Structure formats: structure tokens, C-alpha cells
């Protein structure tokens, strides 16, 4: 039934194509310490059908050919390699990091969460007690409000990771904060609560009680397993769709009150001066945003059909539309969204593009269920003045040169 | 606004409760090699608010207090620690393993997939070429058809892992097999194809072409990142809902034909003798199944309200109902299903139970969208004779003793 067992007779489609690996390898940050799986890369010349492979193990490892890595920006920041990811989940060890006092090491058997203030019954919960309450699992992104912010430079050699890498997506499990508040019997006059972390910064934020009745979680698991230390082990607050710093990690205390507690995080940081001199404060919700993850710097593309791929997300709910422009925002076409589209979650979009080999600027813009449309950089500047490095969700572009090389479009950020 | 800052005044709810950690720690398999995160457990006495924590890193690590591990059953099998997981995702390094010749190490730059046989254009694809095609992302489980099978012993000290640990759930990304078949122009007479792996077993199975038009993927990513070697790096076949061995790992060749190729895997293995002497062959679809992951051996529970938690799944589509019995299957109550419920996916269920401190046997049974109801062990034996260790999806129980200790209910497997 087959006459094509001789590989020489097959049509080989690879010679004329660019190797993405070859281009990306130059930028790999080299995750030191990724162990080789039982064999060395030097063994690779052996036909795998001619020798027994490696046995099962208690924990699997990555292929030695794959070295994904967060980019450590400073001693408080590392970014997710969005260009190396597929689908929507961020592997836990690649979730972006933003610490205010480093990652504490906490003994889960000594862990306590205190709820006090304007409550009938001040309570203290152990981790086991929290796990006994009815559990909730949901997927959502966490995005640092400083994404494309203070650390960002509008350089043409930006990658998706250096551009928008302060957002990551996980499946989280925990107990509803409303369940714990009911257990403590919070006062009907309580309208704000303080959330406090057990880290060297004693990170604290004031949160409206409404968020607890809406969708706040006290989370102890991420992508099926206990939280990683960098994401708040053993317990964090999770405020879906809100700026990442409010989802207090290493959560140790919740205090109910009648007004915001005015911590340093809501005065010296995490508020935005507006053009008219006022200050935008408690700007919790992350606005709709998107990024094209491929093609992007440092890729090189060839003329013909290719899939423009990226991620869109909104703190206000579901993404309802993503549009892609291949002419720097003059015309827009609707991209396909990957089902299931979940609220406050990274949503994968794809758009088939027939690149003709001419210079082009490709852009994406997200629309969420409230009708909000991701703004241009100019519109964002007019509205907000850009006096603080937060909530900078404007449309960005990638410049495709005639030779197929792709660079960050610096003009889109001007 | 608060008068309860003195921790001594708080109601401590932990003393009377059982520490699940304490009980589970006796069974930890001790994943050797899990590195301590920058600090040692001995440092834990230092108040984390009084010293700077660990800095960001290229890759995150687990807390040194968490040591999840697959259980290596033999040189061909390892099982997922279902009792240690939350939500639905299985972390990639904890995905169960079933190899037929060990894990090969394959250079992705030399990778080729050949499609030939009854096709107009025999083709050879590199990994980069496969990634250029329109991509699909979906979540689904993979279950070994030998789950609760050959290696299983009906011992009361079974855990969820030793009982039903040969199923895992991931978000997969790849190209539709139908896209590749169209590219090759498969003959209208082609009704089966052979899928062949590049491992020491040269694992091969015959698959009806209909599955390609339905939902088969050629997958290169798992939980957001490239496949792990144990799951088929760089490319595997993915046949959602079908027995795991058909989702050929390290996929290198697809040959189209007019009839099954009758490989050794469909004669010496993966077929089931029936009570009437016939053989059930090409029994691809995994029937609806479920497992209670807590409470389960080796937990000890206390009287009062607790949440019975578990996972249900079906190769036929969505789970529409899970019922829980606390009296060994005499009466059944409907459990709550965790949204979103996805087809051919692990579905988390929860049931609030007020345990009165008397002996009890708890069971779960799943119902899928076809109306199929997970059978009792007796019904399964009557129908299929149990002459082979495959597709053994019958209802199982956990025995709760008056002292709160929980054991596998050996009688449910008799």
C-alpha cells in the first residue's frame, strides 16, 4: 500500500525555511543548572530505536535541548518568556516575579492567617484549616501594574518577554475570602480590609470589602500543586484581574476597617498623577492588554502564509475580540480566539497573514466584555499623562523589515 | 478599630484538628534531589520580616517543605500523586509515565515526521514546519488503559496514586492531524493509519482515520512549554479520550492504509478476552471513571463537616454528573462539579459530608454526556470477564473506620 518507504523519495520542506531555534538560541539566557536527562547531548548520535531509553523517575525533567528561563531584570523583578510559551498556562517555575523584600521561606506547619479588626470573632487559621473549607479552582492571569513600565526601554531589540513579560497565567485553588469573612462575622460597617504579607517588606495593601464578595480567593495551590515560594507559599491573596501587588503573597493578616489604611504602597507607589494634577489612586483593575508573541524580535520570517500569534487579557472580564493590523494600525482584522475563553485569563489569539515580503508593522488590540478597547499610546498619554510607570497597556507594534527581520516598533511607543 | 492585635486573644482552631501533613509525611516517597531554595530549612527560625528573602531566579523551585513525587512502579511505569494535587492540571514533571522502551533523547533540530502510504504527496516535516501550521490548544486527560490494572493489588493500603494514578491532565498545543493529512492528500480509500514512535520499542498502533477528522493532534507543547521527554519530546500523537498507548510518543511516522496494520500491541496486548470467548479489540475509548482523592488512605478524619473531593473523567466527552455515596453504594447524592467542565478532561468534584464518627464506605461514580454510568465491579465483571488488565473503570470505595482512619475498601474490588 505504500511506495514511499525510501526517505529520499519524500518531499523535504525544511531546507528553504528559517530555523526559529537558530535565531532564538542567540538570546537564550542559559538557565544554569538544568540537568541533562540521564543521558548527555553527546549521546544523541545513537539511534534511539537501537538502545533502551531512560527509566521512569520520581520527577520529570525538561529536555536538555530546552532551556526556558525568566529574565532577571533586577533583585526585585523577573519576567516570563512569553515568546517561548504555547497555549495559555505559564509553567510555575516561569511565572514572573516581583518581590518587595525577596522570597521568604515559611514553614507550612507553623503558618497562621489572622483575621481581625471589625469582626465578631477574630480568628486564626492554620494551613490545614484553610484546606478544609470548600475549595475553588479557577484560571486567571496575574499582571504586575508595572508591566511595560519603569524597567522598560523602548529599544528595537525588545522581545515579548522584555516588553510584556510581567504577566503570567495559572490555575489557582483556594478558599473564597468571603467564606472566611463570614466565618469571622465581619461588621456591616467594614468596607475596607488590610492585607499584610509575611516578607521582609511586610507588604501591605488596602482592599475594598466588595472584592471579597466578588471573586477574591485565599489561594494555596497553583497549576495543580502547592504555590511556589516566589508566588507566596504557602498562602497568598488572589484578587483576579487586579494589579498584581494587591494579591499579597505570604499572606499573614487581614484586618477589617471602615476606610483605606493608607499604606506606603498606595501613596509612594501604585498611584498615578494625571495631566490635570489630580492623582489616580486605588487603580486596581488591569485594563485590557495584548501582545503578539510571534513573529517578534529576534525572529526572521519568510514571505508566504504564517500565523500571527499572541495573548490578550483583561482584568474586567472576558476578551471578546482581538484585532490584528499589519499596516501600523490603519486597518484591523479580527483574529481567532482560542476556546475556552475564560474571564480575567490569558486568551490565545491567532491570525493567518500572507506576508508579501514588504516592510510592515504588525499590531494587536484587545476588546473586553465591557466594550473597552485597548488604546493607542497617544490616546493613553492624552488621558493619563504617563507620569507613573503603571497601567501602561497601550497598543504596541513589531516592525517587519523587507529582509524578514522583526524588531520592536519604537514609534508605537512614542 | 481593632482590639485584637494580641495573638493570644485570638481563637485558635488548630489544636483539635488533625494535621494532614503529619499523616501524609509518613508516606512521602522522598523525591531525592529537590533542592533547597537558597536557604535551608534550618534557617526557618528567623522571622521572615526581619531579613531580606531570596532574589529572583531564572527558574523557580518548589518549597523545600513540598516533595511531590511520582511513584515508580517498575522500569516501565510511574504514577501521578493524585492525592497531592489541587484543581485539574497535573504539573508536567508529575505526569504519569508508561514507556515500552524507555525515554529516548531526541535532537529537535534533526526531528522529522514522515507521512506516507496511501497519500498523493508523501511528506516529511521538521519541527519548525509543524509549528508554522495553525495551532490548536486544548486541555484533556491521558489515561493508561491499564489504570487500576496489572500492577494493581486490592490492598487496603492503596492510596489514590496507587489506585488510579495512571491518569494525568494537561493543556496541549499542536497542529490538527487533519491539517497534515490534507497537506499530504490522503486517499479517499485510506481508512486506517499506522503511528510509529522513535523509541527502543518502536511503539506502533493502528488508528482509524476518522479520529484524525475528529480531534487528533500532533502535539509539541504541554502546559505551556515544549513536551517533556517522558511525554514524547519533541512531538507526540494526541488522541483525546483514547487509551494512552495510542497517543504515540516520539512520533516519527504515519502510514495511511486500508486496514489495521495488526501490530503486536493490538494482539499480544491492548485487547480484552470476553466471557463468551470473543476478543474485544481496538477498544480505544476510555470509559467514564472517577476517584475520591480525599479523604483517602492514609488520612485520618475527625467527625464533623468535611469536603469529599475527587476527579472524574470520560473519554466520551464531558462529565455531566458525579454522585457520592457514604454508605457503600446504597444511596447516592449529587456532587458539585468545578467549572469549566471540559470534554475529555479531569473534572474536579466536591461533596460536603457531615461525618458522624461511625464506620462508613465512601464511593464516587461518574456519568458522562452519553448517559454512560460508571459501573460497579460486579457489573463490569459480568460484562467483560476481567480477563485482561485494561479498561477497569469500576466504582471503588474508601472505608472510613470509627476511629477516623481511612483505608481502601477491598470489598469494592471483589
mmCIF file of N, CA and C in Angstrom, chain B residues 112-234:
data_model
loop_
_atom_site.group_PDB
_atom_site.id
_atom_site.type_symbol
_atom_site.label_atom_id
_atom_site.label_comp_id
_atom_site.label_asym_id
_atom_site.label_seq_id
_atom_site.Cartn_x
_atom_site.Cartn_y
_atom_site.Cartn_z
ATOM 1 N N UNK B 112 12.181 14.657 12.355
ATOM 2 C CA UNK B 112 11.366 14.577 11.140
ATOM 3 C C UNK B 112 10.121 13.741 11.428
ATOM 4 N N UNK B 113 9.004 14.188 10.872
ATOM 5 C CA UNK B 113 7.786 13.371 10.868
ATOM 6 C C UNK B 113 7.475 13.036 9.417
ATOM 7 N N UNK B 114 7.325 11.754 9.134
ATOM 8 C CA UNK B 114 7.049 11.290 7.776
ATOM 9 C C UNK B 114 5.586 10.882 7.671
ATOM 10 N N UNK B 115 4.920 11.335 6.610
ATOM 11 C CA UNK B 115 3.565 10.873 6.301
ATOM 12 C C UNK B 115 3.608 10.250 4.919
ATOM 13 N N UNK B 116 3.212 8.979 4.831
ATOM 14 C CA UNK B 116 3.329 8.282 3.544
ATOM 15 C C UNK B 116 2.273 7.190 3.463
ATOM 16 N N UNK B 117 2.414 6.282 2.488
ATOM 17 C CA UNK B 117 1.397 5.262 2.277
ATOM 18 C C UNK B 117 0.384 5.764 1.261
ATOM 19 N N UNK B 118 -0.896 5.604 1.563
ATOM 20 C CA UNK B 118 -1.956 5.973 0.615
ATOM 21 C C UNK B 118 -2.198 7.484 0.612
ATOM 22 N N UNK B 119 -1.203 8.199 0.122
ATOM 23 C CA UNK B 119 -1.283 9.663 0.050
ATOM 24 C C UNK B 119 -0.841 10.122 -1.338
ATOM 25 N N UNK B 120 -1.306 11.294 -1.750
ATOM 26 C CA UNK B 120 -0.865 11.844 -3.032
ATOM 27 C C UNK B 120 0.567 12.323 -2.972
ATOM 28 N N UNK B 121 0.911 12.969 -1.857
ATOM 29 C CA UNK B 121 2.229 13.572 -1.702
ATOM 30 C C UNK B 121 2.867 13.101 -0.408
ATOM 31 N N UNK B 122 3.717 12.088 -0.454
ATOM 32 C CA UNK B 122 4.442 11.724 0.778
ATOM 33 C C UNK B 122 5.226 12.939 1.266
ATOM 34 N N UNK B 123 5.185 13.200 2.577
ATOM 35 C CA UNK B 123 5.807 14.426 3.092
ATOM 36 C C UNK B 123 6.675 14.129 4.296
ATOM 37 N N UNK B 124 7.608 15.027 4.497
ATOM 38 C CA UNK B 124 8.486 14.959 5.662
ATOM 39 C C UNK B 124 8.469 16.345 6.296
ATOM 40 N N UNK B 125 8.174 16.419 7.588
ATOM 41 C CA UNK B 125 8.069 17.709 8.274
ATOM 42 C C UNK B 125 9.148 17.824 9.345
ATOM 43 N N UNK B 126 9.777 18.982 9.410
ATOM 44 C CA UNK B 126 10.643 19.282 10.553
ATOM 45 C C UNK B 126 9.768 19.832 11.683
ATOM 46 N N UNK B 127 10.358 19.975 12.870
ATOM 47 C CA UNK B 127 9.611 20.541 13.990
ATOM 48 C C UNK B 127 9.200 21.986 13.697
ATOM 49 N N UNK B 128 10.101 22.772 13.100
ATOM 50 C CA UNK B 128 9.762 24.163 12.786
ATOM 51 C C UNK B 128 8.603 24.231 11.802
ATOM 52 N N UNK B 129 8.589 23.308 10.852
ATOM 53 C CA UNK B 129 7.478 23.290 9.899
ATOM 54 C C UNK B 129 6.162 22.963 10.595
ATOM 55 N N UNK B 130 6.186 21.997 11.499
ATOM 56 C CA UNK B 130 4.951 21.674 12.228
ATOM 57 C C UNK B 130 4.451 22.881 13.014
ATOM 58 N N UNK B 131 5.382 23.644 13.604
ATOM 59 C CA UNK B 131 4.985 24.801 14.417
ATOM 60 C C UNK B 131 4.441 25.943 13.579
ATOM 61 N N UNK B 132 4.742 25.946 12.266
ATOM 62 C CA UNK B 132 4.222 27.023 11.405
ATOM 63 C C UNK B 132 2.749 26.835 11.074
ATOM 64 N N UNK B 133 2.237 25.611 11.161
ATOM 65 C CA UNK B 133 0.821 25.387 10.845
ATOM 66 C C UNK B 133 -0.067 26.029 11.911
ATOM 67 N N UNK B 134 -1.318 26.360 11.532
ATOM 68 C CA UNK B 134 -2.246 26.868 12.551
ATOM 69 C C UNK B 134 -2.263 25.943 13.771
ATOM 70 N N UNK B 135 -2.148 26.542 14.940
ATOM 71 C CA UNK B 135 -2.014 25.760 16.183
ATOM 72 C C UNK B 135 -3.350 25.651 16.905
ATOM 73 N N UNK B 136 -3.483 24.580 17.636
ATOM 74 C CA UNK B 136 -4.673 24.324 18.450
ATOM 75 C C UNK B 136 -4.203 24.076 19.885
ATOM 76 N N UNK B 137 -4.913 24.638 20.853
ATOM 77 C CA UNK B 137 -4.648 24.351 22.265
ATOM 78 C C UNK B 137 -5.900 23.752 22.878
ATOM 79 N N UNK B 138 -5.759 22.679 23.611
ATOM 80 C CA UNK B 138 -6.897 22.115 24.335
ATOM 81 C C UNK B 138 -6.393 21.381 25.571
ATOM 82 N N UNK B 139 -7.244 21.322 26.588
ATOM 83 C CA UNK B 139 -6.942 20.522 27.761
ATOM 84 C C UNK B 139 -7.574 19.155 27.595
ATOM 85 N N UNK B 140 -6.885 18.120 28.014
ATOM 86 C CA UNK B 140 -7.504 16.797 28.106
ATOM 87 C C UNK B 140 -6.644 15.902 28.987
ATOM 88 N N UNK B 141 -7.267 14.826 29.437
ATOM 89 C CA UNK B 141 -6.503 13.844 30.207
ATOM 90 C C UNK B 141 -5.871 12.832 29.247
ATOM 91 N N UNK B 142 -4.807 12.192 29.710
ATOM 92 C CA UNK B 142 -4.337 10.956 29.096
ATOM 93 C C UNK B 142 -4.381 9.911 30.199
ATOM 94 N N UNK B 143 -5.021 8.777 29.909
ATOM 95 C CA UNK B 143 -5.094 7.701 30.895
ATOM 96 C C UNK B 143 -4.561 6.423 30.265
ATOM 97 N N UNK B 144 -3.707 5.744 30.996
ATOM 98 C CA UNK B 144 -3.240 4.430 30.564
ATOM 99 C C UNK B 144 -4.415 3.463 30.650
ATOM 100 N N UNK B 145 -4.584 2.641 29.604
ATOM 101 C CA UNK B 145 -5.700 1.690 29.651
ATOM 102 C C UNK B 145 -5.502 0.674 30.771
ATOM 103 N N UNK B 146 -4.277 0.595 31.296
ATOM 104 C CA UNK B 146 -4.001 -0.317 32.404
ATOM 105 C C UNK B 146 -4.141 0.317 33.775
ATOM 106 N N UNK B 147 -4.804 1.476 33.854
ATOM 107 C CA UNK B 147 -5.036 2.094 35.168
ATOM 108 C C UNK B 147 -5.845 1.124 36.044
ATOM 109 N N UNK B 148 -5.459 1.013 37.320
ATOM 110 C CA UNK B 148 -6.055 0.018 38.232
ATOM 111 C C UNK B 148 -5.975 -1.361 37.584
ATOM 112 N N UNK B 149 -4.841 -1.635 36.921
ATOM 113 C CA UNK B 149 -4.715 -2.854 36.121
ATOM 114 C C UNK B 149 -3.671 -3.819 36.626
ATOM 115 N N UNK B 150 -2.793 -4.237 35.733
ATOM 116 C CA UNK B 150 -1.865 -5.328 36.012
ATOM 117 C C UNK B 150 -1.062 -5.128 37.295
ATOM 118 N N UNK B 151 -0.604 -3.884 37.515
ATOM 119 C CA UNK B 151 0.245 -3.614 38.666
ATOM 120 C C UNK B 151 -0.566 -3.471 39.954
ATOM 121 N N UNK B 152 -1.895 -3.387 39.823
ATOM 122 C CA UNK B 152 -2.743 -3.047 40.964
ATOM 123 C C UNK B 152 -3.007 -4.261 41.843
ATOM 124 N N UNK B 153 -2.896 -4.053 43.162
ATOM 125 C CA UNK B 153 -3.258 -5.093 44.126
ATOM 126 C C UNK B 153 -4.333 -4.512 45.042
ATOM 127 N N UNK B 154 -5.383 -5.286 45.275
ATOM 128 C CA UNK B 154 -6.507 -4.789 46.077
ATOM 129 C C UNK B 154 -6.163 -4.827 47.562
ATOM 130 N N UNK B 155 -5.167 -4.043 47.925
ATOM 131 C CA UNK B 155 -4.689 -3.977 49.297
ATOM 132 C C UNK B 155 -5.315 -2.769 49.983
ATOM 133 N N UNK B 156 -5.601 -2.859 51.269
ATOM 134 C CA UNK B 156 -6.273 -1.737 51.939
ATOM 135 C C UNK B 156 -5.391 -0.513 52.047
ATOM 136 N N UNK B 157 -4.070 -0.682 51.833
ATOM 137 C CA UNK B 157 -3.172 0.467 51.928
ATOM 138 C C UNK B 157 -2.949 1.153 50.578
ATOM 139 N N UNK B 158 -3.870 0.938 49.643
ATOM 140 C CA UNK B 158 -3.787 1.727 48.419
ATOM 141 C C UNK B 158 -4.062 3.199 48.718
ATOM 142 N N UNK B 159 -3.386 4.058 47.978
ATOM 143 C CA UNK B 159 -3.643 5.499 48.000
ATOM 144 C C UNK B 159 -4.301 5.862 46.666
ATOM 145 N N UNK B 160 -4.838 7.077 46.525
ATOM 146 C CA UNK B 160 -5.331 7.475 45.196
ATOM 147 C C UNK B 160 -4.276 7.265 44.110
ATOM 148 N N UNK B 161 -3.007 7.472 44.464
ATOM 149 C CA UNK B 161 -1.929 7.314 43.488
ATOM 150 C C UNK B 161 -1.738 5.876 43.041
ATOM 151 N N UNK B 162 -1.782 4.926 43.980
ATOM 152 C CA UNK B 162 -1.572 3.528 43.583
ATOM 153 C C UNK B 162 -2.850 2.927 43.000
ATOM 154 N N UNK B 163 -3.991 3.575 43.302
ATOM 155 C CA UNK B 163 -5.278 3.080 42.829
ATOM 156 C C UNK B 163 -5.582 3.536 41.404
ATOM 157 N N UNK B 164 -5.450 4.851 41.158
ATOM 158 C CA UNK B 164 -5.889 5.415 39.870
ATOM 159 C C UNK B 164 -4.875 6.422 39.329
ATOM 160 N N UNK B 165 -3.592 6.238 39.664
ATOM 161 C CA UNK B 165 -2.575 7.251 39.341
ATOM 162 C C UNK B 165 -2.048 7.226 37.923
ATOM 163 N N UNK B 166 -2.631 6.379 37.057
ATOM 164 C CA UNK B 166 -2.178 6.360 35.661
ATOM 165 C C UNK B 166 -3.067 7.229 34.780
ATOM 166 N N UNK B 167 -3.478 8.372 35.318
ATOM 167 C CA UNK B 167 -4.172 9.378 34.511
ATOM 168 C C UNK B 167 -3.648 10.738 34.937
ATOM 169 N N UNK B 168 -3.465 11.618 33.961
ATOM 170 C CA UNK B 168 -2.949 12.966 34.208
ATOM 171 C C UNK B 168 -3.616 13.912 33.229
ATOM 172 N N UNK B 169 -3.641 15.186 33.578
ATOM 173 C CA UNK B 169 -4.337 16.192 32.769
ATOM 174 C C UNK B 169 -3.372 17.308 32.390
ATOM 175 N N UNK B 170 -3.376 17.686 31.129
ATOM 176 C CA UNK B 170 -2.514 18.778 30.666
ATOM 177 C C UNK B 170 -3.253 19.655 29.672
ATOM 178 N N UNK B 171 -2.723 20.859 29.479
ATOM 179 C CA UNK B 171 -3.125 21.694 28.355
ATOM 180 C C UNK B 171 -2.116 21.422 27.234
ATOM 181 N N UNK B 172 -2.602 20.923 26.106
ATOM 182 C CA UNK B 172 -1.731 20.522 24.994
ATOM 183 C C UNK B 172 -1.858 21.498 23.825
ATOM 184 N N UNK B 173 -0.775 21.721 23.102
ATOM 185 C CA UNK B 173 -0.804 22.549 21.905
ATOM 186 C C UNK B 173 -0.110 21.813 20.767
ATOM 187 N N UNK B 174 -0.687 21.922 19.578
ATOM 188 C CA UNK B 174 -0.093 21.298 18.404
ATOM 189 C C UNK B 174 -0.879 21.646 17.166
ATOM 190 N N UNK B 175 -0.684 20.840 16.126
ATOM 191 C CA UNK B 175 -1.391 21.046 14.868
ATOM 192 C C UNK B 175 -2.387 19.903 14.703
ATOM 193 N N UNK B 176 -3.534 20.235 14.115
ATOM 194 C CA UNK B 176 -4.531 19.191 13.880
ATOM 195 C C UNK B 176 -3.954 18.142 12.941
ATOM 196 N N UNK B 177 -4.145 16.882 13.254
ATOM 197 C CA UNK B 177 -3.692 15.828 12.344
ATOM 198 C C UNK B 177 -4.410 15.954 10.994
ATOM 199 N N UNK B 178 -5.652 16.391 11.011
ATOM 200 C CA UNK B 178 -6.390 16.540 9.746
ATOM 201 C C UNK B 178 -5.710 17.552 8.828
ATOM 202 N N UNK B 179 -5.110 18.583 9.394
ATOM 203 C CA UNK B 179 -4.384 19.573 8.584
ATOM 204 C C UNK B 179 -3.234 18.906 7.838
ATOM 205 N N UNK B 180 -2.499 18.057 8.530
ATOM 206 C CA UNK B 180 -1.355 17.385 7.893
ATOM 207 C C UNK B 180 -1.838 16.372 6.859
ATOM 208 N N UNK B 181 -2.933 15.679 7.173
ATOM 209 C CA UNK B 181 -3.460 14.694 6.221
ATOM 210 C C UNK B 181 -3.936 15.389 4.943
ATOM 211 N N UNK B 182 -4.533 16.575 5.091
ATOM 212 C CA UNK B 182 -4.954 17.314 3.894
ATOM 213 C C UNK B 182 -3.739 17.748 3.080
ATOM 214 N N UNK B 183 -2.703 18.173 3.789
ATOM 215 C CA UNK B 183 -1.474 18.610 3.118
ATOM 216 C C UNK B 183 -0.886 17.464 2.277
ATOM 217 N N UNK B 184 -0.947 16.259 2.823
ATOM 218 C CA UNK B 184 -0.397 15.102 2.111
ATOM 219 C C UNK B 184 -1.378 14.558 1.074
ATOM 220 N N UNK B 185 -2.629 14.975 1.169
ATOM 221 C CA UNK B 185 -3.630 14.480 0.220
ATOM 222 C C UNK B 185 -3.882 12.996 0.403
ATOM 223 N N UNK B 186 -4.489 12.627 1.532
ATOM 224 C CA UNK B 186 -4.654 11.184 1.759
ATOM 225 C C UNK B 186 -5.768 10.641 0.870
ATOM 226 N N UNK B 187 -5.600 9.404 0.461
ATOM 227 C CA UNK B 187 -6.549 8.743 -0.440
ATOM 228 C C UNK B 187 -7.920 8.606 0.233
ATOM 229 N N UNK B 188 -8.981 8.715 -0.563
ATOM 230 C CA UNK B 188 -10.316 8.541 -0.001
ATOM 231 C C UNK B 188 -10.522 7.099 0.456
ATOM 232 N N UNK B 189 -9.668 6.180 -0.044
ATOM 233 C CA UNK B 189 -9.782 4.781 0.386
ATOM 234 C C UNK B 189 -9.036 4.506 1.693
ATOM 235 N N UNK B 190 -8.202 5.457 2.123
ATOM 236 C CA UNK B 190 -7.440 5.239 3.366
ATOM 237 C C UNK B 190 -8.392 5.292 4.561
ATOM 238 N N UNK B 191 -8.450 4.214 5.334
ATOM 239 C CA UNK B 191 -9.367 4.186 6.473
ATOM 240 C C UNK B 191 -8.637 3.979 7.803
ATOM 241 N N UNK B 192 -7.393 3.556 7.760
ATOM 242 C CA UNK B 192 -6.580 3.381 8.967
ATOM 243 C C UNK B 192 -5.217 4.011 8.726
ATOM 244 N N UNK B 193 -4.561 4.364 9.832
ATOM 245 C CA UNK B 193 -3.150 4.738 9.699
ATOM 246 C C UNK B 193 -2.342 4.113 10.818
ATOM 247 N N UNK B 194 -1.070 3.905 10.505
ATOM 248 C CA UNK B 194 -0.119 3.411 11.496
ATOM 249 C C UNK B 194 0.602 4.610 12.089
ATOM 250 N N UNK B 195 0.722 4.642 13.411
ATOM 251 C CA UNK B 195 1.521 5.680 14.080
ATOM 252 C C UNK B 195 2.695 4.976 14.741
ATOM 253 N N UNK B 196 3.893 5.489 14.471
ATOM 254 C CA UNK B 196 5.111 4.808 14.929
ATOM 255 C C UNK B 196 5.988 5.746 15.737
ATOM 256 N N UNK B 197 6.482 5.266 16.856
ATOM 257 C CA UNK B 197 7.353 6.063 17.725
ATOM 258 C C UNK B 197 8.821 5.803 17.461
ATOM 259 N N UNK B 198 9.646 6.772 17.833
ATOM 260 C CA UNK B 198 11.096 6.685 17.617
ATOM 261 C C UNK B 198 11.797 6.291 18.914
ATOM 262 N N UNK B 199 11.246 5.261 19.574
ATOM 263 C CA UNK B 199 11.846 4.786 20.819
ATOM 264 C C UNK B 199 12.347 3.361 20.632
ATOM 265 N N UNK B 200 12.943 2.797 21.672
ATOM 266 C CA UNK B 200 13.555 1.474 21.552
ATOM 267 C C UNK B 200 12.512 0.389 21.292
ATOM 268 N N UNK B 201 11.242 0.664 21.618
ATOM 269 C CA UNK B 201 10.175 -0.303 21.349
ATOM 270 C C UNK B 201 9.603 -0.111 19.945
ATOM 271 N N UNK B 202 9.997 0.968 19.275
ATOM 272 C CA UNK B 202 9.346 1.367 18.009
ATOM 273 C C UNK B 202 7.837 1.126 18.175
ATOM 274 N N UNK B 203 7.300 1.764 19.189
ATOM 275 C CA UNK B 203 5.894 1.586 19.572
ATOM 276 C C UNK B 203 4.982 1.954 18.395
ATOM 277 N N UNK B 204 4.089 1.035 18.036
ATOM 278 C CA UNK B 204 3.205 1.272 16.881
ATOM 279 C C UNK B 204 1.768 0.879 17.204
ATOM 280 N N UNK B 205 0.841 1.674 16.720
ATOM 281 C CA UNK B 205 -0.577 1.343 16.828
ATOM 282 C C UNK B 205 -1.293 1.708 15.529
ATOM 283 N N UNK B 206 -2.376 0.999 15.250
ATOM 284 C CA UNK B 206 -3.250 1.271 14.107
ATOM 285 C C UNK B 206 -4.426 2.111 14.580
ATOM 286 N N UNK B 207 -4.695 3.176 13.863
ATOM 287 C CA UNK B 207 -5.733 4.136 14.287
ATOM 288 C C UNK B 207 -6.691 4.392 13.120
ATOM 289 N N UNK B 208 -7.999 4.376 13.367
ATOM 290 C CA UNK B 208 -8.943 4.719 12.295
ATOM 291 C C UNK B 208 -8.764 6.177 11.864
ATOM 292 N N UNK B 209 -8.827 6.421 10.564
ATOM 293 C CA UNK B 209 -8.643 7.775 10.036
ATOM 294 C C UNK B 209 -9.703 8.739 10.591
ATOM 295 N N UNK B 210 -10.880 8.200 10.930
ATOM 296 C CA UNK B 210 -11.936 9.060 11.488
ATOM 297 C C UNK B 210 -11.428 9.890 12.671
ATOM 298 N N UNK B 211 -10.537 9.312 13.478
ATOM 299 C CA UNK B 211 -10.066 10.051 14.653
ATOM 300 C C UNK B 211 -9.302 11.311 14.223
ATOM 301 N N UNK B 212 -8.646 11.250 13.054
ATOM 302 C CA UNK B 212 -7.939 12.438 12.563
ATOM 303 C C UNK B 212 -8.935 13.543 12.221
ATOM 304 N N UNK B 213 -10.046 13.167 11.589
ATOM 305 C CA UNK B 213 -11.052 14.193 11.244
ATOM 306 C C UNK B 213 -11.768 14.698 12.490
ATOM 307 N N UNK B 214 -11.784 13.902 13.545
ATOM 308 C CA UNK B 214 -12.460 14.297 14.781
ATOM 309 C C UNK B 214 -11.587 15.273 15.580
ATOM 310 N N UNK B 215 -10.627 14.777 16.343
ATOM 311 C CA UNK B 215 -9.916 15.697 17.244
ATOM 312 C C UNK B 215 -8.462 15.338 17.501
ATOM 313 N N UNK B 216 -7.857 14.501 16.636
ATOM 314 C CA UNK B 216 -6.459 14.122 16.864
ATOM 315 C C UNK B 216 -5.528 15.314 16.648
ATOM 316 N N UNK B 217 -4.518 15.413 17.492
ATOM 317 C CA UNK B 217 -3.488 16.452 17.370
ATOM 318 C C UNK B 217 -2.122 15.815 17.211
ATOM 319 N N UNK B 218 -1.236 16.527 16.518
ATOM 320 C CA UNK B 218 0.188 16.246 16.584
ATOM 321 C C UNK B 218 0.741 17.328 17.506
ATOM 322 N N UNK B 219 1.046 16.937 18.755
ATOM 323 C CA UNK B 219 1.288 17.916 19.832
ATOM 324 C C UNK B 219 2.772 18.117 20.073
ATOM 325 N N UNK B 220 3.146 19.376 20.257
ATOM 326 C CA UNK B 220 4.538 19.692 20.595
ATOM 327 C C UNK B 220 4.662 20.471 21.908
ATOM 328 N N UNK B 221 3.534 20.790 22.544
ATOM 329 C CA UNK B 221 3.621 21.536 23.802
ATOM 330 C C UNK B 221 2.622 21.008 24.821
ATOM 331 N N UNK B 222 2.980 21.181 26.082
ATOM 332 C CA UNK B 222 2.258 20.618 27.227
ATOM 333 C C UNK B 222 2.352 21.628 28.361
ATOM 334 N N UNK B 223 1.192 22.052 28.868
ATOM 335 C CA UNK B 223 1.181 23.035 29.967
ATOM 336 C C UNK B 223 2.050 24.254 29.656
ATOM 337 N N UNK B 224 1.929 24.747 28.407
ATOM 338 C CA UNK B 224 2.567 25.999 28.052
ATOM 339 C C UNK B 224 3.970 25.916 27.512
ATOM 340 N N UNK B 225 4.622 24.773 27.654
ATOM 341 C CA UNK B 225 6.028 24.650 27.261
ATOM 342 C C UNK B 225 6.220 23.411 26.394
ATOM 343 N N UNK B 226 7.391 23.271 25.764
ATOM 344 C CA UNK B 226 7.620 22.064 24.969
ATOM 345 C C UNK B 226 7.348 20.791 25.774
ATOM 346 N N UNK B 227 6.895 19.738 25.097
ATOM 347 C CA UNK B 227 6.667 18.455 25.756
ATOM 348 C C UNK B 227 7.861 18.077 26.610
ATOM 349 N N UNK B 228 7.613 17.412 27.723
ATOM 350 C CA UNK B 228 8.716 16.818 28.471
ATOM 351 C C UNK B 228 9.140 15.513 27.770
ATOM 352 N N UNK B 229 10.425 15.142 27.877
ATOM 353 C CA UNK B 229 10.883 13.907 27.216
ATOM 354 C C UNK B 229 10.012 12.689 27.544
ATOM 355 N N UNK B 230 9.590 12.551 28.796
ATOM 356 C CA UNK B 230 8.795 11.384 29.177
ATOM 357 C C UNK B 230 7.416 11.400 28.532
ATOM 358 N N UNK B 231 6.990 12.555 28.017
ATOM 359 C CA UNK B 231 5.694 12.643 27.341
ATOM 360 C C UNK B 231 5.837 12.771 25.836
ATOM 361 N N UNK B 232 7.029 12.495 25.294
ATOM 362 C CA UNK B 232 7.136 12.376 23.844
ATOM 363 C C UNK B 232 7.956 13.417 23.120
ATOM 364 N N UNK B 233 8.741 14.210 23.831
ATOM 365 C CA UNK B 233 9.531 15.272 23.212
ATOM 366 C C UNK B 233 10.281 14.789 21.980
ATOM 367 N N UNK B 234 10.269 15.493 20.855
ATOM 368 C CA UNK B 234 9.638 16.812 20.706
ATOM 369 C C UNK B 234 8.181 16.771 20.216
#
